[in-house]
Short mmCIF file of C-alpha atoms and ligand atoms in Angstrom, two decimals:
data_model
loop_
_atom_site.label_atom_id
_atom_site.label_comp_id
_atom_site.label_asym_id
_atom_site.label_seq_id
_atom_site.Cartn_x
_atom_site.Cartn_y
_atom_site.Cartn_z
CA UNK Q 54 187.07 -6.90 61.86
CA UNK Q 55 186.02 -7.39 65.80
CA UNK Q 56 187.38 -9.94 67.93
CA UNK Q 57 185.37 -12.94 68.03
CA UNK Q 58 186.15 -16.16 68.91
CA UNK Q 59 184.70 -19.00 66.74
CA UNK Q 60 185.67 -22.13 67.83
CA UNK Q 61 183.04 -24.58 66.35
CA UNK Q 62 179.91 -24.71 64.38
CA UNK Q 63 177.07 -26.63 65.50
CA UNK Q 64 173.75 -24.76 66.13
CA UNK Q 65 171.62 -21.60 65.08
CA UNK Q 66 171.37 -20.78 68.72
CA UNK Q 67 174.99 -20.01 69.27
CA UNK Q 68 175.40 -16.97 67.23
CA UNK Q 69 173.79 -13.53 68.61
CA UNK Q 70 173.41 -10.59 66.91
CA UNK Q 71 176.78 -9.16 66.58
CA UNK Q 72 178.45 -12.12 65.45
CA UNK Q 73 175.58 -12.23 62.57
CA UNK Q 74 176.69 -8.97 61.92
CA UNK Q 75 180.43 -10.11 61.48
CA UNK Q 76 180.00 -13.16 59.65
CA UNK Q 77 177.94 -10.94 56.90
CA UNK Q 78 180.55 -8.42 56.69
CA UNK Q 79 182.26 -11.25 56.28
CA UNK Q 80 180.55 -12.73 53.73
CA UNK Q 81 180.48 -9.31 51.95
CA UNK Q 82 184.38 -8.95 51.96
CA UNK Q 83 184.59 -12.57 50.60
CA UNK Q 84 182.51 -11.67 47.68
CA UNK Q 85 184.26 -8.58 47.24
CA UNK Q 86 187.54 -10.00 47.58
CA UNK Q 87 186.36 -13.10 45.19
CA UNK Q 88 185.76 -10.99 42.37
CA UNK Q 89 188.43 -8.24 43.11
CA UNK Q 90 191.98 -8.41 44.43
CA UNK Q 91 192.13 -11.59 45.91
CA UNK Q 92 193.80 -10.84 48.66
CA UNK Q 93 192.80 -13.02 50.78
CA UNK Q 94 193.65 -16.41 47.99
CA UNK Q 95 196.15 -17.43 50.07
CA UNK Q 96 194.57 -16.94 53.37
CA UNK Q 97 194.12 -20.46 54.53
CA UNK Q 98 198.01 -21.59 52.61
CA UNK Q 99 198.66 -24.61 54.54
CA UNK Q 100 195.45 -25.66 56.39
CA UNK Q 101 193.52 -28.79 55.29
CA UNK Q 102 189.59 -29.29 55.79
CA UNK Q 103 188.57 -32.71 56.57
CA UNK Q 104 184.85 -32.81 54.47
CA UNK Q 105 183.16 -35.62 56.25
CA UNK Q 106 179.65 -36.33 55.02
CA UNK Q 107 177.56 -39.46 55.63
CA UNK Q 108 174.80 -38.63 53.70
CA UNK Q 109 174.33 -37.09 50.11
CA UNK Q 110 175.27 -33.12 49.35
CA UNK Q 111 175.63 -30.96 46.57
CA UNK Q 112 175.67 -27.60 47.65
CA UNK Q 113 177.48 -27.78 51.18
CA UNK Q 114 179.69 -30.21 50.91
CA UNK Q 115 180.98 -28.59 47.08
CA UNK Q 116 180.95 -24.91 48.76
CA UNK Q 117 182.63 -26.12 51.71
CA UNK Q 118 185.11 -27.11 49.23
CA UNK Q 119 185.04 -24.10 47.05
CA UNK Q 120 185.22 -21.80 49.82
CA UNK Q 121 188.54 -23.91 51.30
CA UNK Q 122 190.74 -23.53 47.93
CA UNK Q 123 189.41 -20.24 47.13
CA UNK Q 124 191.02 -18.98 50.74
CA UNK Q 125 194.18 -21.09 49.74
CA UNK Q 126 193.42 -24.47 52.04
CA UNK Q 127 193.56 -27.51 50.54
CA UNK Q 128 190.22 -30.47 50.99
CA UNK Q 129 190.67 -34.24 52.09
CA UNK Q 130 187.59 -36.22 51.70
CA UNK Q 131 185.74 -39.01 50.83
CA UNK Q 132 182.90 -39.29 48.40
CA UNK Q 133 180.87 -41.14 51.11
CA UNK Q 134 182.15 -41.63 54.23
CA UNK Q 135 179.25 -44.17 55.56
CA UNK Q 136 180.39 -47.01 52.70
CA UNK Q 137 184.43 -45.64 52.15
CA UNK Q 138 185.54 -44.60 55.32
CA UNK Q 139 185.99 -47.18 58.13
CA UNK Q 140 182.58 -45.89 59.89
CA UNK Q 141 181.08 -49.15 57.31
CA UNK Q 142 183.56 -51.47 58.94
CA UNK Q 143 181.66 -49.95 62.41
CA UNK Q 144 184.30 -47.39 63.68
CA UNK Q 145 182.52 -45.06 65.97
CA UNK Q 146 182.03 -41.44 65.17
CA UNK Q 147 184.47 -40.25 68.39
CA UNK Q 148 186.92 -42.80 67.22
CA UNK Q 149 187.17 -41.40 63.39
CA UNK Q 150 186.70 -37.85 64.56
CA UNK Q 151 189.98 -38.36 67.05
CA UNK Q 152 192.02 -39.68 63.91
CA UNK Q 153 190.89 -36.77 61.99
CA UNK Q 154 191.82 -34.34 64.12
CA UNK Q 155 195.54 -36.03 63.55
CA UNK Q 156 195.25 -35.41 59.92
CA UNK Q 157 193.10 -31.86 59.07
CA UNK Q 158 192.96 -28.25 60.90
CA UNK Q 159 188.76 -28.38 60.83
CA UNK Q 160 186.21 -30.94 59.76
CA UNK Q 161 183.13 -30.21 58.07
CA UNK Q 162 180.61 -33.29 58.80
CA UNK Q 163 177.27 -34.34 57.52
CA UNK Q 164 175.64 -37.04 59.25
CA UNK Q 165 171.94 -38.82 59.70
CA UNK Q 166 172.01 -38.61 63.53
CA UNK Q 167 170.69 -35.40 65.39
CA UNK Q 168 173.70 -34.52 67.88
CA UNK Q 169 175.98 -36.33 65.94
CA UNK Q 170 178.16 -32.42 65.27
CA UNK Q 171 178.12 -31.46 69.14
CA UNK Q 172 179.09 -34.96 70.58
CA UNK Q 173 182.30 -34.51 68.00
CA UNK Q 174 183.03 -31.52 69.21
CA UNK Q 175 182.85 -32.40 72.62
CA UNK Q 176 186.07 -34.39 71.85
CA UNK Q 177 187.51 -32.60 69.10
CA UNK Q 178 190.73 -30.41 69.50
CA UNK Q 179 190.08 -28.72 65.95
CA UNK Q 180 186.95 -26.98 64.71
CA UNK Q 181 184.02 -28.83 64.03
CA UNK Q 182 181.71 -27.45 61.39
CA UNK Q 183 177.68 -28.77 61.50
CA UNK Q 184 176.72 -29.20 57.96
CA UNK Q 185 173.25 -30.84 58.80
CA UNK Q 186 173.08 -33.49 61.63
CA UNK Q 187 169.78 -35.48 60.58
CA UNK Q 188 166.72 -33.98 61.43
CA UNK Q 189 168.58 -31.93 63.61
CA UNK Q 190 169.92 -28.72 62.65
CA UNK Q 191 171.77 -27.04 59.44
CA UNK Q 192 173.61 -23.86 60.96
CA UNK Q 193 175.41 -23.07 58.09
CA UNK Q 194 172.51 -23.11 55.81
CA UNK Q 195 170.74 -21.03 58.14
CA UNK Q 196 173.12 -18.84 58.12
CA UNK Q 197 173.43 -17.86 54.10
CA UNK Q 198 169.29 -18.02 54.59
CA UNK Q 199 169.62 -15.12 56.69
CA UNK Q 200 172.27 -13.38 54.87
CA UNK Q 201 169.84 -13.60 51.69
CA UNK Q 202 167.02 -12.56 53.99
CA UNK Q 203 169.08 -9.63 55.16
CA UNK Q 204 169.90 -8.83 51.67
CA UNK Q 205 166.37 -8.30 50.45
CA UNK Q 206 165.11 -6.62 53.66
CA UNK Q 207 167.98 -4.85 54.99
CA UNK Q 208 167.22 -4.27 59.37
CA UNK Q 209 164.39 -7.81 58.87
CA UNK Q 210 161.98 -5.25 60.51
CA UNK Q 211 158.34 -6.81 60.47
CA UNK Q 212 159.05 -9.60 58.48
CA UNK Q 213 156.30 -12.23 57.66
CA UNK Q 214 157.77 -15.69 56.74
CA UNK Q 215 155.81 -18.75 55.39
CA UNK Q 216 158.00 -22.38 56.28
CA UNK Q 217 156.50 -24.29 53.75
CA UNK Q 218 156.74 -28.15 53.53
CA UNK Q 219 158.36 -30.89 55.49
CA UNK Q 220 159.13 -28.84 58.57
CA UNK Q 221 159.00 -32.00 60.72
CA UNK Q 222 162.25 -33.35 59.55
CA UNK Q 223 163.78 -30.19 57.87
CA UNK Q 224 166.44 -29.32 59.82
CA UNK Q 225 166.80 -25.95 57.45
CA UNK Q 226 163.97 -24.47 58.82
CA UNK Q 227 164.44 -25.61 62.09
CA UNK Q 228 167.95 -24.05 61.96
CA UNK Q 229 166.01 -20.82 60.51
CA UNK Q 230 163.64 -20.00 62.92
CA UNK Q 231 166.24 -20.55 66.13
CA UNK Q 232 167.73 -17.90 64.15
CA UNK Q 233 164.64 -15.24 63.14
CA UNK Q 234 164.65 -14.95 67.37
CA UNK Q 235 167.34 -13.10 67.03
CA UNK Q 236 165.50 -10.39 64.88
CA UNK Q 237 162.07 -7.95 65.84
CA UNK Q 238 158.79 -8.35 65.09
CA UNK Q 239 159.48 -10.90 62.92
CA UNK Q 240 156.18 -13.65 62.63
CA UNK Q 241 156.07 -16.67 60.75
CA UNK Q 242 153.44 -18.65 59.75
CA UNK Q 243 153.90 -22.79 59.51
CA UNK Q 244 152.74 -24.32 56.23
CA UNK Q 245 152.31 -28.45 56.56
CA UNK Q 246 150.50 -30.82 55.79
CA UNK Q 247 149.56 -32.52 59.71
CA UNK Q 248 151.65 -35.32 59.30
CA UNK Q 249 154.93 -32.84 58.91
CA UNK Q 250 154.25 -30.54 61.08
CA UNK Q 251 156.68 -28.06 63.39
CA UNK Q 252 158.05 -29.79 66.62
CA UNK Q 253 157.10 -28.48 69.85
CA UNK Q 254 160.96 -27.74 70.97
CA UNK Q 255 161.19 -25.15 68.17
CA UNK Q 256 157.65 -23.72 68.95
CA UNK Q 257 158.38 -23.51 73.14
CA UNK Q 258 161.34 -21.84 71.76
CA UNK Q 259 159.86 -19.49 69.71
CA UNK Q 260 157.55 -18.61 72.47
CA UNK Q 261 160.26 -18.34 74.94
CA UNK Q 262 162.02 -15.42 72.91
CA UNK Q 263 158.25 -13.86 71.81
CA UNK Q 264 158.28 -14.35 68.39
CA UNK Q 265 154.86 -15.15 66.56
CA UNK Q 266 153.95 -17.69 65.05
CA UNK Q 267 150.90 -20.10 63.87
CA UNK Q 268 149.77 -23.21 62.00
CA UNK Q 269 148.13 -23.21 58.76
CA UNK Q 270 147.53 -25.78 55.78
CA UNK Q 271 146.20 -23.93 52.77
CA UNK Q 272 149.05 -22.15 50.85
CA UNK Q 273 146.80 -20.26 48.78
CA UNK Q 274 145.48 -18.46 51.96
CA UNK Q 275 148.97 -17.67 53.06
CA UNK Q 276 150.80 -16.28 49.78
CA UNK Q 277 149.28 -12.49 49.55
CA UNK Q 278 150.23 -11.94 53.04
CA UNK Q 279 154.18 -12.82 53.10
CA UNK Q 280 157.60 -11.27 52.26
CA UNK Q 281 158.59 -14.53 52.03
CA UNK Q 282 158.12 -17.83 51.14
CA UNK Q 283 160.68 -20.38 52.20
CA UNK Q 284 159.93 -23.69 50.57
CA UNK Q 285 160.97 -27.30 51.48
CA UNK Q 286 161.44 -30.50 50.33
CA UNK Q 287 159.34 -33.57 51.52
CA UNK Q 288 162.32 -35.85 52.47
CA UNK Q 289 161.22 -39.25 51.38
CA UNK Q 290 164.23 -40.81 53.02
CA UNK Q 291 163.42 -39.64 56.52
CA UNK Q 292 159.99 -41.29 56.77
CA UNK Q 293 159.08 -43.97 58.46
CA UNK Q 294 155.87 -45.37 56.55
CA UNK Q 295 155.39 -45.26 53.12
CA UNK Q 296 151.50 -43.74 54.26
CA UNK Q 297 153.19 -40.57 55.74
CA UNK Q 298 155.18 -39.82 53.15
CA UNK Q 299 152.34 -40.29 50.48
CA UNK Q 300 150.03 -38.17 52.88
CA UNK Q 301 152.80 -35.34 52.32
CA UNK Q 302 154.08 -35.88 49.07
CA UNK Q 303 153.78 -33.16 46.56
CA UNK Q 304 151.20 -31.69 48.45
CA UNK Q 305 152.40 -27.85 48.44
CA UNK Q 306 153.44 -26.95 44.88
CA UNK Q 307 154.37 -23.12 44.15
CA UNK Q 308 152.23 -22.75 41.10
CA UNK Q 309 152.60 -20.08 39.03
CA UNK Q 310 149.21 -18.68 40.11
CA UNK Q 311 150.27 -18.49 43.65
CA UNK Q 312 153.14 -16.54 42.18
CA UNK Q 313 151.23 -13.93 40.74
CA UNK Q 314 149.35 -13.29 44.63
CA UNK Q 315 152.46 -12.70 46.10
CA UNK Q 316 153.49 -9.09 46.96
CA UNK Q 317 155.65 -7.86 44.29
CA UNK Q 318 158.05 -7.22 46.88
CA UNK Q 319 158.13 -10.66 48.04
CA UNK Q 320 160.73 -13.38 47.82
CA UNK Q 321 160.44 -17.23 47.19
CA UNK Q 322 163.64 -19.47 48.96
CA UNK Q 323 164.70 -23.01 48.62
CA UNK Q 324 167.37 -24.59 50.66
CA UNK Q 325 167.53 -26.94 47.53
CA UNK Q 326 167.49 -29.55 46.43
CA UNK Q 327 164.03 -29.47 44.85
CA UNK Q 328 161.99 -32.15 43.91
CA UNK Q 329 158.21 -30.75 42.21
CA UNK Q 330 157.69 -28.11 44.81
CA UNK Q 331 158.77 -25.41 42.66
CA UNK Q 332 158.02 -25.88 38.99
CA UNK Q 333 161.13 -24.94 36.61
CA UNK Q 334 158.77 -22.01 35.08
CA UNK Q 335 159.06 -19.88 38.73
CA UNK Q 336 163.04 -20.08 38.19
CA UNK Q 337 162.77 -16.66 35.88
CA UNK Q 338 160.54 -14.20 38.28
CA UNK Q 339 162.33 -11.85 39.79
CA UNK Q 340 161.54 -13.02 43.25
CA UNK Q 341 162.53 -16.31 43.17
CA UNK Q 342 165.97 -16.15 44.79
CA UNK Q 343 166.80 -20.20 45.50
CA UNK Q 344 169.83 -20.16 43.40
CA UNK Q 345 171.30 -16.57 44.57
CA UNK Q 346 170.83 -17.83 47.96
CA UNK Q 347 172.72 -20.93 47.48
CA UNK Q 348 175.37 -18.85 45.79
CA UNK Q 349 175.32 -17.08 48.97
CA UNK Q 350 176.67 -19.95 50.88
CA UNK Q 351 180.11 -19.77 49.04
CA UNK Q 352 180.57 -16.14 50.54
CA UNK Q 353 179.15 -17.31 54.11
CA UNK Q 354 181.25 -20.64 54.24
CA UNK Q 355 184.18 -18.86 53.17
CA UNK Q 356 183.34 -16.29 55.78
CA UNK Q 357 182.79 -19.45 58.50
CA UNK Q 358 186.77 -20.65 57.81
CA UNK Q 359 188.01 -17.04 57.54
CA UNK Q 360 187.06 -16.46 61.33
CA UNK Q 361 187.71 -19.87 62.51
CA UNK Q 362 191.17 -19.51 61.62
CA UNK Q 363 191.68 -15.43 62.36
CA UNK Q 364 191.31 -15.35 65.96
CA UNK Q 365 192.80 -11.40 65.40
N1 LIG J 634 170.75 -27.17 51.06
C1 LIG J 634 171.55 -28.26 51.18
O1 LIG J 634 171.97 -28.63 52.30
O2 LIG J 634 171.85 -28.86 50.01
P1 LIG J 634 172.77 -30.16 49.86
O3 LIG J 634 172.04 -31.31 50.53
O4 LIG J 634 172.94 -30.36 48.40
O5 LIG J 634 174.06 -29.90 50.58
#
């Protein structure tokens, strides 16, 4: 493997193209490696990952986890560090993530504020690992997007993408399209109802690095022309009126009909979790690929604390 320095995690933005390239690799030797030798079980003998998360996870925080012990590390954590750690007696975040870096060789940190991951890391003398900072950004799941991207169009030449959903406050797709810039004639097409629409930062950005995009509401108009659609869930909890979220609620629903206009060829994603957006009876065609992608961040997050700690 190159030599790349990786000293934190916090935004899309911050990996180019070669260190894509290694963190795959990466990825693909962990899930060679997983389901092979195992030489690399003991890997991480010795280290301890501080999982800090302030809001609710399944897949991140478990595969953060998973991917620790499975490299030999060892996990401390808390099962919700806004009401059991002292952050609900009103500790500051720079305060808690000083003591941490006292008691664990990397945190991994969840929290509702946007900037929340790089203001820690301004401070901290271990690795600090974004793993979603509230509407902000989700580099990690970006990352095992792209890797399952990559995987069903290997070189992401001319690649059509549909963002489906709550791409106001989704910081997946945010996360996502800093990271399609760093890939050719790729063009994606925004799918929202108005009231959830794509900020203008990502858009200048987009523009900036000349990747194409545009607006559009009507799903059914989009589906034929796409290798892929990424869906999202409307996130209830980060509305602020009950008439914006009802104006947005189950509006976009993958129905099995828009299923069969897809190009055969095409793939359906989910960061998950899913709420009616994708109907159960989609989980079977061979193009949906939510759960293989989320599988997919065990071999990327085990690839994220493999390089963090081999600075060969
Ligand atoms: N995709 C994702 O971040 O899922 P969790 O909220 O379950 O971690």
């Amino acid at each position: 493997m190159s030599a790349f320095t990786l000293d934190h995690v916090i935004e899309s933005q911050q990996f180019d193209r070669d260190l894509l390239e290694l963190v795959f690799q990466t990825a693909d030797q962990m899930k060679t490696d997983l389901y092979g030798e195992r030489r690399l079980a003991k890997f991480l003998d010795g280290k301890i990952m501080a999982s800090l998360f302030y809001e609710p996870s399944t897949r991140t925080r478990f595969s953060f986890e998973s991917a620790m012990r499975r490299l030999g590390g060892s996990v401390i954590t808390t099962e919700n560090a806004r009401e059991f750690s002292s952050a609900a007696k009103g500790e500051s975040l720079s305060d808690s993530t000083r003591i941490m870096n006292g008691y664990a060789d990397v945190i991994v940190m969840r929290h509702n504020e946007a900037g929340s991951a790089a203001r820690a890391a301004e401070i901290s003398t271990i690795p600090i690992i974004n793993a979603g900072d509230g509407a902000g950004q989700h580099p990690t799941q970006a990352l095992l997007d792209m890797y399952t991207i990559v995987d069903a169009f290997p070189g992401v030449n001319d690649l059509k993408i549909a963002m489906v959903g709550d791409l106001r406050y989704g910081r997946t797709v945010r996360s996502l399209s800093y990271l399609l810039t760093k890939y050719e004639k790729v063009e994606i097409i925004f799918v929202s109802p108005p009231v959830c629409k794509m900020e203008g930062d990502i858009k200048a950005y987009l523009d900036k690095y000349s990747i194409s995009w545009r607006e559009e509401t009507d799903l059914e108009k989009v589906a034929p022309e796409v290798d892929c659609i990424y869906m999202t869930r409307i996130q209830k909890e980060r509305f602020h009126s009950v008439e914006d979220y009802q104006a947005a609620a189950s509006k976009y629903i993958l129905s099995p009909e828009l299923v069969f206009a897809m190009k055969p060829s095409a793939i359906i994603m989910h960061p998950l979790p899913r709420v009616d957006e994708i109907p159960g009876e989609i989980d079977g065609d061979p193009r949906a690929r939510y759960f293989e992608q989320a599988q997919n961040g065990l071999y990327i997050r085990m690839a994220l604390l493999y390089l963090l700690f081999n600075k060969e």
